[in-house]
Coordinates of C-alpha atoms in Angstrom, one line a residue:
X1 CA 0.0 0.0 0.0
X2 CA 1.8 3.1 -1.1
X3 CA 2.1 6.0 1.9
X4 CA -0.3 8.5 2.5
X5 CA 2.1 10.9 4.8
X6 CA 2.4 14.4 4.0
X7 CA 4.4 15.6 1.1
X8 CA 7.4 17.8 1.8
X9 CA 7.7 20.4 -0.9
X10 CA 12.0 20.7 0.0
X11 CA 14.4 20.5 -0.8
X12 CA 12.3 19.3 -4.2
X13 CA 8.9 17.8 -4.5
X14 CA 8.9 13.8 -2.8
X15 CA 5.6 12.8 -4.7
X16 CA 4.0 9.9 -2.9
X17 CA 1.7 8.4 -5.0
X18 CA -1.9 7.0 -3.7
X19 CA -3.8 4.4 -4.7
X20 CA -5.4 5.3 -7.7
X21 CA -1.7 6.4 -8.7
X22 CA -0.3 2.8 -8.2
X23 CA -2.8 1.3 -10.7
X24 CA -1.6 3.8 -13.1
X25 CA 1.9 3.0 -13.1
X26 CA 0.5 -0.6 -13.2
X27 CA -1.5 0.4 -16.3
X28 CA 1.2 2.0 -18.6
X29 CA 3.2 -1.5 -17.1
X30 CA 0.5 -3.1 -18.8
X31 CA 0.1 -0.9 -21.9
X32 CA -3.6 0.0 -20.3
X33 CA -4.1 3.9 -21.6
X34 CA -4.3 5.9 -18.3
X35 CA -7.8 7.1 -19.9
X36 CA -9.5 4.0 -20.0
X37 CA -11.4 2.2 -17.5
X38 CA -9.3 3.3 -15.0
X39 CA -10.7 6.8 -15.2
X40 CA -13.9 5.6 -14.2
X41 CA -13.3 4.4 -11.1
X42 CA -11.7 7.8 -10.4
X43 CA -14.8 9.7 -11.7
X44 CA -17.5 6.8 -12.0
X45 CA -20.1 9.3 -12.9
X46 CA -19.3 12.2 -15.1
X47 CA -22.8 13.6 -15.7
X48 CA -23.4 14.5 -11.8
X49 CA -21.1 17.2 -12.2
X50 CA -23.1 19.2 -14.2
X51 CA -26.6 18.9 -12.6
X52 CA -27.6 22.2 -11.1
X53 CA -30.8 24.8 -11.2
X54 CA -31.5 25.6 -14.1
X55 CA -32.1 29.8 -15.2
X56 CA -34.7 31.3 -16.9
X57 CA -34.7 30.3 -21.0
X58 CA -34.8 33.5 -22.5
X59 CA -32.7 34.2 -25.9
X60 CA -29.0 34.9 -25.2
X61 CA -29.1 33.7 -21.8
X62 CA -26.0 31.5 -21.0
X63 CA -28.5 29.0 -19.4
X64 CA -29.7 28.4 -22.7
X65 CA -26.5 26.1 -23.7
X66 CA -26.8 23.9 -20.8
X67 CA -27.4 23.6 -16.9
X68 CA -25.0 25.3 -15.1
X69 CA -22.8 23.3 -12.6
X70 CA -24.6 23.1 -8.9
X71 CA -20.8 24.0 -7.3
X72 CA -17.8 25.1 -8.4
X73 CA -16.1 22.8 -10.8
X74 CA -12.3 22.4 -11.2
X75 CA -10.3 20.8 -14.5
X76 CA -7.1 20.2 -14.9
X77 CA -5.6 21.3 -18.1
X78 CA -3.3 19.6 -20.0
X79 CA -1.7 21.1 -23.3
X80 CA 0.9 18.4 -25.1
X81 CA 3.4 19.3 -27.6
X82 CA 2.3 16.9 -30.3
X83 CA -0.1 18.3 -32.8
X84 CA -2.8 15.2 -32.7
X85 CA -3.1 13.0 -29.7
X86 CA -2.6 9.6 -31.8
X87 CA 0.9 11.4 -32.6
X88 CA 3.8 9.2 -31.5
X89 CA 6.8 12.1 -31.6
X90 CA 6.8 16.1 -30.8
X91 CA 8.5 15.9 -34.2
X92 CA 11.4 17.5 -32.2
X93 CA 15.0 17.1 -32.3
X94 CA 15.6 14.3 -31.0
X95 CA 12.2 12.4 -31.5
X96 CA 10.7 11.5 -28.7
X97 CA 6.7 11.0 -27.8
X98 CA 5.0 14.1 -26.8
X99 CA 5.5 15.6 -23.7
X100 CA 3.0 18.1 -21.0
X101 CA 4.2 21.1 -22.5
X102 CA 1.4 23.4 -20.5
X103 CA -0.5 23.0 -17.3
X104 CA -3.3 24.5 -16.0
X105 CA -6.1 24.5 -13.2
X106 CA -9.3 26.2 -14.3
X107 CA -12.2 26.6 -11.3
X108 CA -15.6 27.8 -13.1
X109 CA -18.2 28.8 -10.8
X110 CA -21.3 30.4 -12.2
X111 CA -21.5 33.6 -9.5
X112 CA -17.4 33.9 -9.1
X113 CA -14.6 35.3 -11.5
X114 CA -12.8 32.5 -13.1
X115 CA -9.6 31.6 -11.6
X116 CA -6.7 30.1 -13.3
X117 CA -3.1 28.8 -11.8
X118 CA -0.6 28.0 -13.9
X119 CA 1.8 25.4 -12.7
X120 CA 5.1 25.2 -13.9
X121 CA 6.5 22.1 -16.1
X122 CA 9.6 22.5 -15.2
X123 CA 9.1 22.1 -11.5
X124 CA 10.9 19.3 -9.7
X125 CA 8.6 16.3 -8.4
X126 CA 10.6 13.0 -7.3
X127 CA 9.2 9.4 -7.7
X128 CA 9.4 6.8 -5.1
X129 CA 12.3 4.1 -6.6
X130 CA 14.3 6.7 -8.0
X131 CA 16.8 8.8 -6.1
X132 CA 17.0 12.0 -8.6
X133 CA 14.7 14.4 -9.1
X134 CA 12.5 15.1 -12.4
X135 CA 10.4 17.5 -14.3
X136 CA 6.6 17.8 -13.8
X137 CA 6.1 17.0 -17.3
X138 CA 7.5 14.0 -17.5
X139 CA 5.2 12.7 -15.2
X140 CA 2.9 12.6 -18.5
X141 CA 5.1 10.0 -19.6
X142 CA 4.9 7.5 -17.4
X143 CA 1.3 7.5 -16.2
X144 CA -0.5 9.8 -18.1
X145 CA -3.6 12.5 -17.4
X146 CA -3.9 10.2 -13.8
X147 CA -0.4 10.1 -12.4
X148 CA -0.6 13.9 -13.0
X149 CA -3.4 14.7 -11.5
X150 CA -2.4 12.8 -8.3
X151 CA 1.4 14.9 -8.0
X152 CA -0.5 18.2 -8.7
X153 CA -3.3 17.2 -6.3
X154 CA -0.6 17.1 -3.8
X155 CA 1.5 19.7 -4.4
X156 CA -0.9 21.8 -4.3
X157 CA -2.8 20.8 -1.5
X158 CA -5.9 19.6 -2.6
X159 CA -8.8 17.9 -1.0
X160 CA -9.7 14.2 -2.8
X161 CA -11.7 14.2 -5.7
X162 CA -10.4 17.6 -7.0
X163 CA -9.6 18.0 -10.2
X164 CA -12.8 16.6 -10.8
X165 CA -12.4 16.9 -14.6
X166 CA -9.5 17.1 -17.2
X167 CA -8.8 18.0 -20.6
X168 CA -5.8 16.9 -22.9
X169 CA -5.2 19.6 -26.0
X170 CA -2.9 19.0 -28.6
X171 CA -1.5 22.1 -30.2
X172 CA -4.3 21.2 -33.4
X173 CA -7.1 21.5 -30.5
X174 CA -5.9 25.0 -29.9
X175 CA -5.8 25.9 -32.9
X176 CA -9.5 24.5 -33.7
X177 CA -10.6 26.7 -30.5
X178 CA -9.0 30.1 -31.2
X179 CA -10.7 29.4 -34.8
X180 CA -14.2 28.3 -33.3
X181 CA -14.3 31.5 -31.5
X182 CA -13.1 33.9 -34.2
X183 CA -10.0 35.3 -34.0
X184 CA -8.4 36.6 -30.6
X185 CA -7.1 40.3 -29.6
X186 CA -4.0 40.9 -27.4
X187 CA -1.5 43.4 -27.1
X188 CA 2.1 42.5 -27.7
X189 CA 4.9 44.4 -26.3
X190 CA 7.6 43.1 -28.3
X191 CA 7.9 41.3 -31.9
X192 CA 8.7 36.8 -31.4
X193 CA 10.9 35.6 -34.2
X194 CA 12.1 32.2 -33.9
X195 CA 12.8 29.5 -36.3
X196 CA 12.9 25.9 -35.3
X197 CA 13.9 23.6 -38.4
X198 CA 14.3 20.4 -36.9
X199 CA 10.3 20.7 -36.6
X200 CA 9.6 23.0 -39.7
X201 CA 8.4 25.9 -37.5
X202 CA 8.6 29.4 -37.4
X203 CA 7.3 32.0 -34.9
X204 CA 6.6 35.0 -36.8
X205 CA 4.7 37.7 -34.6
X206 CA 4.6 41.5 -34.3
X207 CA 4.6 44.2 -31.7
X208 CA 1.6 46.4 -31.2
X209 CA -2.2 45.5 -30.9
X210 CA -2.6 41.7 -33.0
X211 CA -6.1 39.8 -33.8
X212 CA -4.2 35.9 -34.1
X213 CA -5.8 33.1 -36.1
X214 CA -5.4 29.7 -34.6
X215 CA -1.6 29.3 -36.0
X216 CA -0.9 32.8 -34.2
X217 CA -2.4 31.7 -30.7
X218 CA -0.3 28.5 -31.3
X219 CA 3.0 30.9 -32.2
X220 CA 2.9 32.6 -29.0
X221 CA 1.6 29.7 -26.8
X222 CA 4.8 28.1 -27.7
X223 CA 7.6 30.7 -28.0
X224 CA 10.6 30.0 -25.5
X225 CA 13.5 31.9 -25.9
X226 CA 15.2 29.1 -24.0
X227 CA 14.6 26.4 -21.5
X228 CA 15.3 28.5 -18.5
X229 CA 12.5 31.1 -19.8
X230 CA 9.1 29.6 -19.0
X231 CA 8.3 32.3 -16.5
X232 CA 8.2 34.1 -19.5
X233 CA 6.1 32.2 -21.9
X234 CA 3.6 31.5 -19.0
X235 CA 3.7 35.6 -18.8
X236 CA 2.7 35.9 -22.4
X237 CA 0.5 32.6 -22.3
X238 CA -1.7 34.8 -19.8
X239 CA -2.7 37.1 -22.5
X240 CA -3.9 34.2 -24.6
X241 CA -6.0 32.9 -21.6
X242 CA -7.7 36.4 -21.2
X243 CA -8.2 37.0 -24.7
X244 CA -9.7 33.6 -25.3
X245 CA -12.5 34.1 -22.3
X246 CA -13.3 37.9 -24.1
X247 CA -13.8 36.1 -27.1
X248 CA -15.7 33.2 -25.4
X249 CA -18.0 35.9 -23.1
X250 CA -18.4 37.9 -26.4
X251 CA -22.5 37.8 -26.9
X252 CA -22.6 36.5 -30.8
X253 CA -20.0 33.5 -28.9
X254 CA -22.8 31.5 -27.6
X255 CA -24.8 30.1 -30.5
X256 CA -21.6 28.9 -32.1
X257 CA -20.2 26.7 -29.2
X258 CA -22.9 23.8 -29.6
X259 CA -20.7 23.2 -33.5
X260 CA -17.4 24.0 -31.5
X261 CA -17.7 21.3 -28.9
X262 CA -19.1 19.0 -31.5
X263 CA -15.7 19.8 -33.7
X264 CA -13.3 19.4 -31.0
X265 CA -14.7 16.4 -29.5
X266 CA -12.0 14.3 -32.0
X267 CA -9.5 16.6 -31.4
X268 CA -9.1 16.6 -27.7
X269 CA -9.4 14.5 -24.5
X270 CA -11.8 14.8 -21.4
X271 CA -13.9 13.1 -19.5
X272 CA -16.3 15.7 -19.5
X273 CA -19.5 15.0 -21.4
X274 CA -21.0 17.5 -23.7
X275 CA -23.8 18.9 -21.9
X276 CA -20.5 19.1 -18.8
X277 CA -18.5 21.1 -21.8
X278 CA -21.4 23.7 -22.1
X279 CA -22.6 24.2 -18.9
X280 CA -19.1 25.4 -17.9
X281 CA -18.7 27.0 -21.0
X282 CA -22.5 28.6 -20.0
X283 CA -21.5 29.2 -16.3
X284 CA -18.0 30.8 -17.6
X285 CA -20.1 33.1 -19.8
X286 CA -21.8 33.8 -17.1
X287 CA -19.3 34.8 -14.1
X288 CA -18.1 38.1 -13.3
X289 CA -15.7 39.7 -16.0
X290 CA -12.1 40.0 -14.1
X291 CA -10.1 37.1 -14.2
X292 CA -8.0 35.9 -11.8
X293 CA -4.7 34.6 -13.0
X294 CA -2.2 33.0 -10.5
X295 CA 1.1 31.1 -10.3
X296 CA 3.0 28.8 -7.8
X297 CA 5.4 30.8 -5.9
X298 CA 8.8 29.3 -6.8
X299 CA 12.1 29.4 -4.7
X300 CA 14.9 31.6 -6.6
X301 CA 16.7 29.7 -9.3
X302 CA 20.1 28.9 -8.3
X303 CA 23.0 29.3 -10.8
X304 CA 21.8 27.7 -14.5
X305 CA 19.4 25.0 -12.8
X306 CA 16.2 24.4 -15.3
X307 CA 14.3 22.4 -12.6
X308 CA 12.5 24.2 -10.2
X309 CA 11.4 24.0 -6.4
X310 CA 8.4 25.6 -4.7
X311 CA 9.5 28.1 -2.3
X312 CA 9.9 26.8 1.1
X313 CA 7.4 27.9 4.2
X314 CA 3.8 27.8 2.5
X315 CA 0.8 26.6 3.7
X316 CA -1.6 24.3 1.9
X317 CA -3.3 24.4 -0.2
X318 CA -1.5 26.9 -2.3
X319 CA -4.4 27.3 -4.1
X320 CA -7.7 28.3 -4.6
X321 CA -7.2 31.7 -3.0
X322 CA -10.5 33.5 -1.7

């Protein structure tokens, strides 16, 4: 029976899995997709979720799209650096299978701003049976969307049962979404030019006030000047976030998102249903306009380490904030 003791966040992450995390490393063992029936014995019932009091049906009410959720509802967020989800390399130099690239915790509650943490890939988690410590991404690799959830869960400090939803997006899912919605608006204080030719890609993208297509919203999701600079692209990745929910509260939004579910549902992963899909989208639509974006506090970096530690002395959980 793997150890329920409390984590200690120093001098790096000790992740001690639980239960549900030991029959995911016995899954990929096995070649069983961390997705499969395994996820419903972590969320047996995905439709309960969504069940709530209904709101008047009058045209352009949010309600209209689907019941809003009876409590706050919390998904984890996973964004992989392949461009399908059947892909079996980043297409990156050297190939390898596709790796959590960006990570996320959305809470959507009807009557309360949206409130987003971003959690750092690069942050330093250690397995039991290994004595060195490794990234939070790679975590993805060896037990998928489940083993995740279980090492954010605890680093974070998180009661049972929450994430109660997730979502995998490959970089064509993004794409697909910043499309759906029309193009989005953000402000960019510097012009990103990169070129990348072990993958064919190119991140071409102008100072000043932008409207970006999909393949924009994908150019500056991914731009990284260099692997110590995620701080940075999580920076910029905040204006995507915010332009995407202006779009998404936008009031000629809502009759298209019925077709946008419908075309992402190949496209991503999530064991959210589709009426669960809209009545967050709905309740999101609905919520106060300000947005609050947060991040882990990290300890300094010391000399030209890329893995990083939480800062030392905080008390769980480190998020939701009230």
């Amino acid at each position: 029976m793997a150890s329920t003791e409390k984590t200690r966040l120093t001098p790096w992450f000790a992740f001690r899995p639980r239960c549900t995390t030991c029959l995911n490393l016995a899954a990929a063992a096995f070649g069983v997709s961390a997705t499969g029936w395994l996820l419903a014995m972590l969320w047996p019932e995905p439709d309960q979720v969504a069940k709530g009091a209904g709101a008047l049906q009058t045209v352009g009410n949010p309600a209209n799209l689907a019941p809003f959720p009876a409590a706050p509802v919390m998904v984890l967020v996973v964004g992989i650096d392949a461009n399908e989800l059947d892909d079996r390399t980043n297409q990156a130099a050297p190939l390898g299978p596709a790796n959590a690239d960006t990570l996320l915790l959305v809470r959507i509650a009807v009557a309360e701003p949206l409130q987003v943490l971003q959690i750092p890939i690069d942050l330093a988690v250690q397995l039991p049976g290994s004595n060195k410590a490794a990234s939070l991404s790679s975590l993805w690799l060896g037990g998928g969307v489940f083993l995740l959830n279980n090492a954010i869960q605890e680093i974070v400090g998180l009661p049972d049962g929450t994430p109660q939803r997730y979502v995998v997006m490959p970089r064509r899912a993004l794409r697909t979404l910043v499309d759906g919605l029309g193009n989005v608006d953000v402000t960019l204080d510097q012009a990103y030019q990169s070129e990348d030719k072990t993958q064919a890609y190119s991140v071409k993208l102008q100072a000043g006030p932008q409207s970006l297509n999909g393949v924009k919203a994908e150019q500056l999701a991914r731009y990284r000047e260099d692997k110590q600079s995620n701080a940075n692209r999580r920076i910029r990745q905040q204006k995507l976030i915010l332009a995407l929910v202006k779009q998404l509260k936008d009031p000629g939004g809502i009759s298209m998102l019925p077709r946008l579910v419908n075309r992402l549902d190949d496209e991503m992963e999530t064991n959210l249903s589709r009426s669960e899909q809209l009545g967050l989208a709905a309740a999101l639509i609905a919520s106060p306009t300000h947005v609050d974006i947060t991040q882990l506090q990290l300890a300094k970096r010391v000399g030209s380490q890329t893995l990083r530690q939480i800062k030392p002395g905080q008390t769980l959980p480190l998020w939701p904030q009230n």
